[in-house]
Short mmCIF file of C-alpha atoms and ligand atoms in Angstrom, two decimals:
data_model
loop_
_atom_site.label_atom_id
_atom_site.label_comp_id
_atom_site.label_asym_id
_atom_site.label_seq_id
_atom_site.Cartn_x
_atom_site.Cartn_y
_atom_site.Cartn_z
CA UNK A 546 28.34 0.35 -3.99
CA UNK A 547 25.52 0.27 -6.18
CA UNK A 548 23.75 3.53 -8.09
CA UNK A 549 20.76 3.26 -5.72
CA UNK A 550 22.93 3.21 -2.42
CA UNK A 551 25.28 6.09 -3.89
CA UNK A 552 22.47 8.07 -4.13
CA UNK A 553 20.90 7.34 -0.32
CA UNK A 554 24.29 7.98 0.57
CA UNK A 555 24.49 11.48 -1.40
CA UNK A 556 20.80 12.66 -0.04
CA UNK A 557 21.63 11.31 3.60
CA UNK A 558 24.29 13.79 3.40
CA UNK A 559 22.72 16.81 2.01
CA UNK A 560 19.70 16.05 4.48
CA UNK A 561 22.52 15.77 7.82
CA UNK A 562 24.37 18.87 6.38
CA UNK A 563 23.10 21.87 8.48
CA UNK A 564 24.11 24.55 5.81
CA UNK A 565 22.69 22.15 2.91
CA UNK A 566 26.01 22.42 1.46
CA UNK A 567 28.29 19.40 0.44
CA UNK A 568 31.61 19.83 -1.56
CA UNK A 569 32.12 17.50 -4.54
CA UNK A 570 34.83 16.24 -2.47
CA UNK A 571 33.72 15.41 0.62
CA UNK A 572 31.67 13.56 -1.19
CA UNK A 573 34.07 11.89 -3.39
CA UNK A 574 35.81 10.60 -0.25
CA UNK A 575 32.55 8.90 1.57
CA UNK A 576 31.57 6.96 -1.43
CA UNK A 577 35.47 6.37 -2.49
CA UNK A 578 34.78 7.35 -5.70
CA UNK A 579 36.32 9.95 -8.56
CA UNK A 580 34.76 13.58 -8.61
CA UNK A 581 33.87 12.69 -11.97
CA UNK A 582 31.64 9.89 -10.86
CA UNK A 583 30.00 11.85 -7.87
CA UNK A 584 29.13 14.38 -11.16
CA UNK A 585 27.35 11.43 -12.32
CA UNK A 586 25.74 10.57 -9.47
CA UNK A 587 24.81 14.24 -9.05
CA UNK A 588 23.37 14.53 -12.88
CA UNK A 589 21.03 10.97 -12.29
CA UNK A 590 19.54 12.59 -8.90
CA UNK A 591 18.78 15.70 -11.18
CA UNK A 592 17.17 13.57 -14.01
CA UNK A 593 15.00 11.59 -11.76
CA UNK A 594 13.39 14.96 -10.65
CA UNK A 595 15.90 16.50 -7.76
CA UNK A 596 16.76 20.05 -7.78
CA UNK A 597 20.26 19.83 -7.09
CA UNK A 598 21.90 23.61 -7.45
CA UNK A 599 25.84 23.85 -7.40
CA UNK A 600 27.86 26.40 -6.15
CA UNK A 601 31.65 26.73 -7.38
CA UNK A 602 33.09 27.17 -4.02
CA UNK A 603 30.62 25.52 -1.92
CA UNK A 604 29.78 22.54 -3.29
CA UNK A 605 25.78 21.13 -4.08
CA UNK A 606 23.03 21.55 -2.29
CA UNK A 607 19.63 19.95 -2.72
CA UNK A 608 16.67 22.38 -3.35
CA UNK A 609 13.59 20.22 -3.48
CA UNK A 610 12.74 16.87 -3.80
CA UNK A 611 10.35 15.36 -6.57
CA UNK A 612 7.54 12.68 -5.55
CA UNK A 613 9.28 10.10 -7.12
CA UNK A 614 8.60 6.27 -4.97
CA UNK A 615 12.26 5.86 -4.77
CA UNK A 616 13.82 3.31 -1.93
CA UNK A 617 15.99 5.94 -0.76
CA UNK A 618 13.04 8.75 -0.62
CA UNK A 619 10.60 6.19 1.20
CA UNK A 620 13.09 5.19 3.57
CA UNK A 621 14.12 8.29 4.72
CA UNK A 622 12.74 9.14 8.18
CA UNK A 623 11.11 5.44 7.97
CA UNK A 624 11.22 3.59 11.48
CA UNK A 625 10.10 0.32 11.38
CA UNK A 626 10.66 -2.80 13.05
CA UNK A 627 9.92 -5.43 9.56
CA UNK A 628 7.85 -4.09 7.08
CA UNK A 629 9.94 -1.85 4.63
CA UNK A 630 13.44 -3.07 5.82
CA UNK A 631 14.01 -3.71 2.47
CA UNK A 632 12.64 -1.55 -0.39
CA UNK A 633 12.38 -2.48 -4.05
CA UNK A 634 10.42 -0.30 -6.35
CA UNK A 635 9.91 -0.50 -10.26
CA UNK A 636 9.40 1.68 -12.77
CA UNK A 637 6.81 -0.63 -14.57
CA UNK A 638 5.69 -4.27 -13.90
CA UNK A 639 3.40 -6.53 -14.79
CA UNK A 640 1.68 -7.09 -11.01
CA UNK A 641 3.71 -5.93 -7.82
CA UNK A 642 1.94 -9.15 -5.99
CA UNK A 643 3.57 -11.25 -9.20
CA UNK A 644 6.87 -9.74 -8.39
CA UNK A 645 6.73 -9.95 -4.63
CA UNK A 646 5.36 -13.77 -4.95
CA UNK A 647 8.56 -14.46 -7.00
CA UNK A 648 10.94 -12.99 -4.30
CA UNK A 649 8.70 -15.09 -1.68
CA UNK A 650 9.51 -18.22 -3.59
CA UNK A 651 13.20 -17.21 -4.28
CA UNK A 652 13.41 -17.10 -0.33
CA UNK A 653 13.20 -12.94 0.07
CA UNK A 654 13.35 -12.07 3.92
CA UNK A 655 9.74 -11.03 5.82
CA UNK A 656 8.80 -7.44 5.46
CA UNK A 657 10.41 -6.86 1.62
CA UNK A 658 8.47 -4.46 -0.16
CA UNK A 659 7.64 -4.28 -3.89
CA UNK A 660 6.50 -0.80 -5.32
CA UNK A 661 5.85 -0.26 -8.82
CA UNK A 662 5.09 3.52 -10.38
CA UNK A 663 2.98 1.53 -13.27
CA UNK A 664 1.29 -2.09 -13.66
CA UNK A 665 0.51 -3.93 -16.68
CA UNK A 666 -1.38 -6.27 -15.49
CA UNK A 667 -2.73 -5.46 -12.01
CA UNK A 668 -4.40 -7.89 -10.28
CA UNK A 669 -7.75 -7.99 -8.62
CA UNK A 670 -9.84 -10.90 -7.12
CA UNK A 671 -10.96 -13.50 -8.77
CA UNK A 672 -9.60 -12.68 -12.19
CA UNK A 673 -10.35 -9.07 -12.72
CA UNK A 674 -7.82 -6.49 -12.87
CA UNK A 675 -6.22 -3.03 -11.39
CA UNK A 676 -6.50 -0.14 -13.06
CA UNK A 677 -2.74 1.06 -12.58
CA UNK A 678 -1.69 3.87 -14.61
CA UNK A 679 2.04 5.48 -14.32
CA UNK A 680 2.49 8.46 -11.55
CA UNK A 681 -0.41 8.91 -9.73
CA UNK A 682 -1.01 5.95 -7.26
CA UNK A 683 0.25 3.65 -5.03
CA UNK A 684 0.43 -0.01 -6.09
CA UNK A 685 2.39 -2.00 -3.72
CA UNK A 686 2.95 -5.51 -1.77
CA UNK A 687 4.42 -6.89 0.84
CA UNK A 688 6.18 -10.18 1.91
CA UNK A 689 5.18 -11.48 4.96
CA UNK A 690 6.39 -14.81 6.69
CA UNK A 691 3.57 -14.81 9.40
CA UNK A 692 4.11 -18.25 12.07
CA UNK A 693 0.04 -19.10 11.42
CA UNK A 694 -2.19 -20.99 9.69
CA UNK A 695 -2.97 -21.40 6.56
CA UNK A 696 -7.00 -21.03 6.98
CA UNK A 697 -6.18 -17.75 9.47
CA UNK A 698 -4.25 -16.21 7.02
CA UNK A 699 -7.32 -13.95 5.28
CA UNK A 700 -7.09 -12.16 8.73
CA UNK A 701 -4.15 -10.15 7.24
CA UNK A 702 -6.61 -8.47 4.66
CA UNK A 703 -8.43 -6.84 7.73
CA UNK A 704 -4.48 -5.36 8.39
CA UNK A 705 -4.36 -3.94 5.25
CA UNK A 706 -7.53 -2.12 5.65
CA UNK A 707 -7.24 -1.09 8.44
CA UNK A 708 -3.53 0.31 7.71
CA UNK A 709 -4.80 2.02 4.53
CA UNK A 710 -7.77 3.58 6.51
CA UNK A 711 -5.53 4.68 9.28
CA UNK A 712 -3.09 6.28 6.87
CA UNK A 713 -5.78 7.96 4.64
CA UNK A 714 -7.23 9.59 7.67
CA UNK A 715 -3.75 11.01 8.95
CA UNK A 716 -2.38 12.03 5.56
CA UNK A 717 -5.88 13.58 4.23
CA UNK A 718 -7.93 14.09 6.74
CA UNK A 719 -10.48 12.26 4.96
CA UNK A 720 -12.73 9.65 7.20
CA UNK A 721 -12.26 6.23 4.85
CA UNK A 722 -15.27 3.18 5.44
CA UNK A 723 -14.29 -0.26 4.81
CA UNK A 724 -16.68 -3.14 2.85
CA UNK A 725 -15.97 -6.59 3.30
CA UNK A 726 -13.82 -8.40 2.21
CA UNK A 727 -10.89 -5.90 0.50
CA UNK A 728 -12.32 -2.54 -0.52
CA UNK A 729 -11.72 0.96 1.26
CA UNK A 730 -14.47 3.88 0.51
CA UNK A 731 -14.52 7.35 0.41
CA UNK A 732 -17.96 8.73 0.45
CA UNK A 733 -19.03 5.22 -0.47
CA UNK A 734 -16.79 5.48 -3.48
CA UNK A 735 -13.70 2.42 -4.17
CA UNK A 736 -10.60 4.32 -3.40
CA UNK A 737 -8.11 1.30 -2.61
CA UNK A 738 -8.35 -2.20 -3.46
CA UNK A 739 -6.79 -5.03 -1.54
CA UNK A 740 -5.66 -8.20 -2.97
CA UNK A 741 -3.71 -11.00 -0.65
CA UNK A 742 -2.17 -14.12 -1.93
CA UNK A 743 -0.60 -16.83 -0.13
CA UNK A 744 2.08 -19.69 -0.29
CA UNK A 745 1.31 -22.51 2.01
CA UNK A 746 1.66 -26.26 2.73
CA UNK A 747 -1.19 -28.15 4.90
CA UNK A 748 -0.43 -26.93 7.99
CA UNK A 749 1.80 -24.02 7.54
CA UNK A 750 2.11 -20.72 5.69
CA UNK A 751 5.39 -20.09 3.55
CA UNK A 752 4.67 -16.42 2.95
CA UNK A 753 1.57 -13.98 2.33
CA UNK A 754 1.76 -11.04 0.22
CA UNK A 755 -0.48 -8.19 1.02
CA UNK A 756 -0.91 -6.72 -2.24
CA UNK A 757 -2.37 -2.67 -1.25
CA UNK A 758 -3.50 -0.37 -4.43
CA UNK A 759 -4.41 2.77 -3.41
CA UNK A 760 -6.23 5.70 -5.91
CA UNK A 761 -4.04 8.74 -4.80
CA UNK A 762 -3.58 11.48 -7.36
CA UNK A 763 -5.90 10.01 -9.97
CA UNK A 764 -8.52 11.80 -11.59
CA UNK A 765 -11.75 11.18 -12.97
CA UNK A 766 -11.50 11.13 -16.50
CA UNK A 767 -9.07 7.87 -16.21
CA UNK A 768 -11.02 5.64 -14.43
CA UNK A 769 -12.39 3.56 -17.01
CA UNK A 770 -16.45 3.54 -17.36
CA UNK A 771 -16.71 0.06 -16.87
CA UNK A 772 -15.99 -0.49 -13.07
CA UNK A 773 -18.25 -2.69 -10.79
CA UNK A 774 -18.51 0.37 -8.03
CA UNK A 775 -18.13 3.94 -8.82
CA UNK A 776 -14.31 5.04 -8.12
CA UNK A 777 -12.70 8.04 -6.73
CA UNK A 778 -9.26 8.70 -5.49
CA UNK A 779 -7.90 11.14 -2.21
CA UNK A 780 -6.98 14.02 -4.75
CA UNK A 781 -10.75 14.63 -6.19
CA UNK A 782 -12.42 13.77 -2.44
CA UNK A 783 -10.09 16.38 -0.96
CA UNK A 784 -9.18 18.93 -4.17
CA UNK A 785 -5.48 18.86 -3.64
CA UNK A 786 -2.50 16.57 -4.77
CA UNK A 787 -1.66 13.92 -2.52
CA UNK A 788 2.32 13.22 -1.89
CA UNK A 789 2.70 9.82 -2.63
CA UNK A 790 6.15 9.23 -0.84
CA UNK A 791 4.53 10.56 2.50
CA UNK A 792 1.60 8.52 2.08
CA UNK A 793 3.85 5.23 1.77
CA UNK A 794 6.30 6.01 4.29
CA UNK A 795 2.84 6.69 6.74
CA UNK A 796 1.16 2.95 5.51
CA UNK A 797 4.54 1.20 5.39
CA UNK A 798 4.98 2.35 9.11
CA UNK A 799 1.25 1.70 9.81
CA UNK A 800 1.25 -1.96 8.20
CA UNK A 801 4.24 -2.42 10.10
CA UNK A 802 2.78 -1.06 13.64
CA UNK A 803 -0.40 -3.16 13.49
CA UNK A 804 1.55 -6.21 12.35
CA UNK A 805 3.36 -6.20 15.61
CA UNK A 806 -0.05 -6.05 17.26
CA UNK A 807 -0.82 -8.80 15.27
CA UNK A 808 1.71 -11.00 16.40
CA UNK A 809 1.20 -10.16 19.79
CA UNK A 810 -2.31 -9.60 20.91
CA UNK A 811 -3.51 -11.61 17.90
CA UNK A 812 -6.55 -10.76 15.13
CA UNK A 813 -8.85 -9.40 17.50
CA UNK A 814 -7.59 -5.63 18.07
CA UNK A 815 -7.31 -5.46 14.35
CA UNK A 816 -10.48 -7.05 13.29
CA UNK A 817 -12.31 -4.55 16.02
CA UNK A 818 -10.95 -1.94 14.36
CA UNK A 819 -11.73 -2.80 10.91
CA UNK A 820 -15.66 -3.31 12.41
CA UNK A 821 -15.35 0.40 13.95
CA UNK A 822 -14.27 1.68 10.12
CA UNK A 823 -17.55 -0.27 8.68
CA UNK A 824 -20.66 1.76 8.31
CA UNK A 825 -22.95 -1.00 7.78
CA UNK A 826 -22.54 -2.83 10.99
CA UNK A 827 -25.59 -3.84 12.23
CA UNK A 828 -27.30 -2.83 9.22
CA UNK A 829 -29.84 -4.46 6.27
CA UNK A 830 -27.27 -6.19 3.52
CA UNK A 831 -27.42 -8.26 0.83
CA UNK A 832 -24.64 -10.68 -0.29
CA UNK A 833 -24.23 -11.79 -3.56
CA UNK A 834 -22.14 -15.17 -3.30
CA UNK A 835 -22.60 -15.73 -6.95
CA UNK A 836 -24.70 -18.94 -6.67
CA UNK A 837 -26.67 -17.46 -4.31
CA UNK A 838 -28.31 -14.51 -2.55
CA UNK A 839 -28.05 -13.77 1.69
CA UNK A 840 -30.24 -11.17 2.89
CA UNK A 841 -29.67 -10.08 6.99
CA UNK A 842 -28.22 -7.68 9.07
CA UNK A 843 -24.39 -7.63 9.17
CA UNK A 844 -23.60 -8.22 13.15
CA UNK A 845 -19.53 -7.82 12.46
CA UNK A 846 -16.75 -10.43 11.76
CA UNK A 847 -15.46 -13.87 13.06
CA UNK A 848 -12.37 -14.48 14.22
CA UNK A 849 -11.52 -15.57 11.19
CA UNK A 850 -12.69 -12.80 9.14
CA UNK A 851 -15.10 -14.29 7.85
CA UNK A 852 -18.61 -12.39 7.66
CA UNK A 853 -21.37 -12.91 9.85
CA UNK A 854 -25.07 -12.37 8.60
CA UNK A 855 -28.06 -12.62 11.09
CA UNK A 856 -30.26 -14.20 8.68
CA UNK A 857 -34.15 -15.33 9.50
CA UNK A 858 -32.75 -19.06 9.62
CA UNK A 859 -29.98 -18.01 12.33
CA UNK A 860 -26.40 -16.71 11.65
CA UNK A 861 -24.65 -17.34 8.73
CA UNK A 862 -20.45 -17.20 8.12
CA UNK A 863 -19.95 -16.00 4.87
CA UNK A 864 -16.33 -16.58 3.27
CA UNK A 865 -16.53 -14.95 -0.15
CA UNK A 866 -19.02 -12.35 -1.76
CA UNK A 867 -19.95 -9.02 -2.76
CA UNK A 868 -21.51 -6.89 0.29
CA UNK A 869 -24.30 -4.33 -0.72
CA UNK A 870 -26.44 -2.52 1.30
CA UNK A 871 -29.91 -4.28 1.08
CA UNK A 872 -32.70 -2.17 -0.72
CA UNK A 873 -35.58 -0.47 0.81
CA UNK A 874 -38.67 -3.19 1.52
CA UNK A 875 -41.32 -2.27 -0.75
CA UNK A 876 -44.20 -0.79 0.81
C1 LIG B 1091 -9.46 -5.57 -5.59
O1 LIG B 1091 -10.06 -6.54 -6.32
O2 LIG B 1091 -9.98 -4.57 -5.16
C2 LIG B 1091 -7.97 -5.83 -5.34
C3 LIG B 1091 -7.08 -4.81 -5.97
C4 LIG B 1091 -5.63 -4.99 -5.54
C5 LIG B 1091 -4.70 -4.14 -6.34
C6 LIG B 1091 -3.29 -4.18 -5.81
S1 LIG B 1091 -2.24 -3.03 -6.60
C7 LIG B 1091 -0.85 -3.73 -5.88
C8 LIG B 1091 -1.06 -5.24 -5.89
N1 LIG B 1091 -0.59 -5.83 -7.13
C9 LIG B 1091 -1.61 -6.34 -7.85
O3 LIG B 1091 -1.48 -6.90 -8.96
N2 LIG B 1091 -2.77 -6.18 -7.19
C10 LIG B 1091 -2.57 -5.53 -5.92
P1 LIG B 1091 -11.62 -6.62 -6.62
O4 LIG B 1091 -12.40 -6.52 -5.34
O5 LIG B 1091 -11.79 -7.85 -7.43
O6 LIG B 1091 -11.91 -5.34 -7.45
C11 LIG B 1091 -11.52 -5.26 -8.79
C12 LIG B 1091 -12.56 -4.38 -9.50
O7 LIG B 1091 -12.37 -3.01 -9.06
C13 LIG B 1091 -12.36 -4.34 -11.00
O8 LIG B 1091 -13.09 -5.36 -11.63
C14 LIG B 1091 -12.87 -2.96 -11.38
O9 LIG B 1091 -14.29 -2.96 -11.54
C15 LIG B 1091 -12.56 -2.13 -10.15
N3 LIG B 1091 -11.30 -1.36 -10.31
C16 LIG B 1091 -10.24 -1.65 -11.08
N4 LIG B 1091 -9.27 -0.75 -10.94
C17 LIG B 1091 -9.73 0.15 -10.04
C18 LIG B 1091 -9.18 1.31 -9.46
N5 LIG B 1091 -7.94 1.76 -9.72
N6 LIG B 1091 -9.95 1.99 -8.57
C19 LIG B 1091 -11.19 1.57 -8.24
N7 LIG B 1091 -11.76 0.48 -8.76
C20 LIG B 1091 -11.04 -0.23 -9.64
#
């Protein structure tokens, strides 16, 4: 058995034991191991943050347990039917999407996810990174194997936002917007950023990882000054610390819910929803697609999710840009 499965094993039975007491040995004899080891197992729960207390006669019994993104914590109470069946989280890495890709390519089932309390070298589009410091977010992917093609594939990014909006607004309260492609808003601020990669031959997808980073606990003072849209995270929108563990049990379970829709009903229930979570439907925009500048009025998504732009020439599908809301006309 290895540490990390000792230690489900040891909080699965403090959390089925109705008096919250376990003995050393009963213990001992589940995991088939020495009273000496369970000790040891006991003394690594307590330095990862559990308050374990131990009575003489009694035995241990846990007291409180610390927001550490643990595989055993997250799955705890976690029913899901892919996503999250497998759990791997890190104390540090260099991109969770890096790590995730590897396991794709190394042949890692559909639904593994990669959690990381720290990256090094997030990842955002097109070259630019993820501000990821240790503790206070959520920076996670996750493997998918979906039977589509290659070219439908960005229809998983409307997923993602849609799961991250769903779970901000159950865990928080909060009412998130979306902005096309990959960002989720608070009060028109970047709270999460999604980034999805892909594996795929000509006519078929090998896996897609939906990379998810969502601003949880951090605060103002370290977002760096030199973002492309003002930041904020759930804890300064709603003045209170956000459980991290509760918020990725609620997204993996949320990914995983509208990923069965997915697979059944197809893109359009999801990309509906994603239209209902954006505020500037049917509204003046400007995209910036680098060489060029479209002005309209955004009338919602294609099946595809790519943008469409009622333009003065007619409608336009836009497949990569930055989405503003177009300034006032001057008088
Ligand atoms: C994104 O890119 O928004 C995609 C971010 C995806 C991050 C997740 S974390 C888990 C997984 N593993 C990875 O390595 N990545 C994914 P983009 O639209 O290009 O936005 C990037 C821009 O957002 C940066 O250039 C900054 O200006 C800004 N930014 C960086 N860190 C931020 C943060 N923590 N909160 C808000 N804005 C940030």
């Amino acid at each position: 058995m290895t540490t990390s499965s000792s230690r489900e094993t040891i909080l699965q039975l403090f959390r089925e034991t109705p008096s919250g007491f376990v003995s050393g040995e009963h213990i001992s004899k589940i995991l088939g191991v020495s009273r000496t080891a369970v000790w040891k197992q006991i003394s690594s729960l307590r330095d990862l943050g559990y308050q374990i207390e131990a009575a003489p006669s009694r035995g241990y019994r846990l007291l409180q347990s610390p927001d550490v993104m643990l595989a055993e914590e997250l799955r705890h109470g976690l029913s899901v039917q892919v996503v999250g069946r497998e759990i791997q989280t890190l104390a540090e890495t260099d991109s969770t999407n890096a790590r995730a890709s590897a396991l794709g390519d190394a042949g890692a089932p559909e639904g593994m996810v990669v959690i990381a309390d720290r990256q090094t070298a997030g990842k955002g589009r097109l070259g630019r990174s993820w501000v990821s410091p240790e503790g206070v977010n959520l920076y996670l992917s996750v493997l998918l194997r979906p039977q589509i093609l290659p070219m439908d594939a960005s229809q998983l990014t409307f997923l993602s936002a849609v799961a991250v909006c769903r779970s901000i607004a159950a865990v928080s309260g909060l009412q998130p917007t979306v902005k096309w492609p990959n960002d989720v808003l608070l009060s028109g601020r970047k709270a999460a950023g999604l980034l999805n990669e892909m594996s795929s031959e000509t006519d078929r997808v090998n896996y897609v990882i939906l990379g998810i980073g969502v601003n949880l606990n951090m605060q103002a003072e370290q977002f760096p000054s030199q973002l492309r849209y003002p930041a904020t995270s759930l804890a300064i929108e709603t003045g209170r610390r956000i459980s991290r563990v509760e918020f990725t049990r609620t997204l993996l379970a949320q990914i995983d819910a509208l990923y069965e829709l997915y697979k059944s009903h197809g893109p359009c229930p999801v990309l509906a929803e994603w239209e209902e979570y954006c505020d500037l439907t049917g509204k003046p925009i400007e995209v910036d697609c680098q060489s060029r500048l479209i002005r309209g009025v955004m009338s919602g998504l294609d099946t595809d999710g790519a943008l469409l732009v009622k333009t003065a020439d007619g409608l336009e599908r836009v497949l990569a840009g930055d989405v503003r809301p177009a300034p006032p006309a001057p008088r």
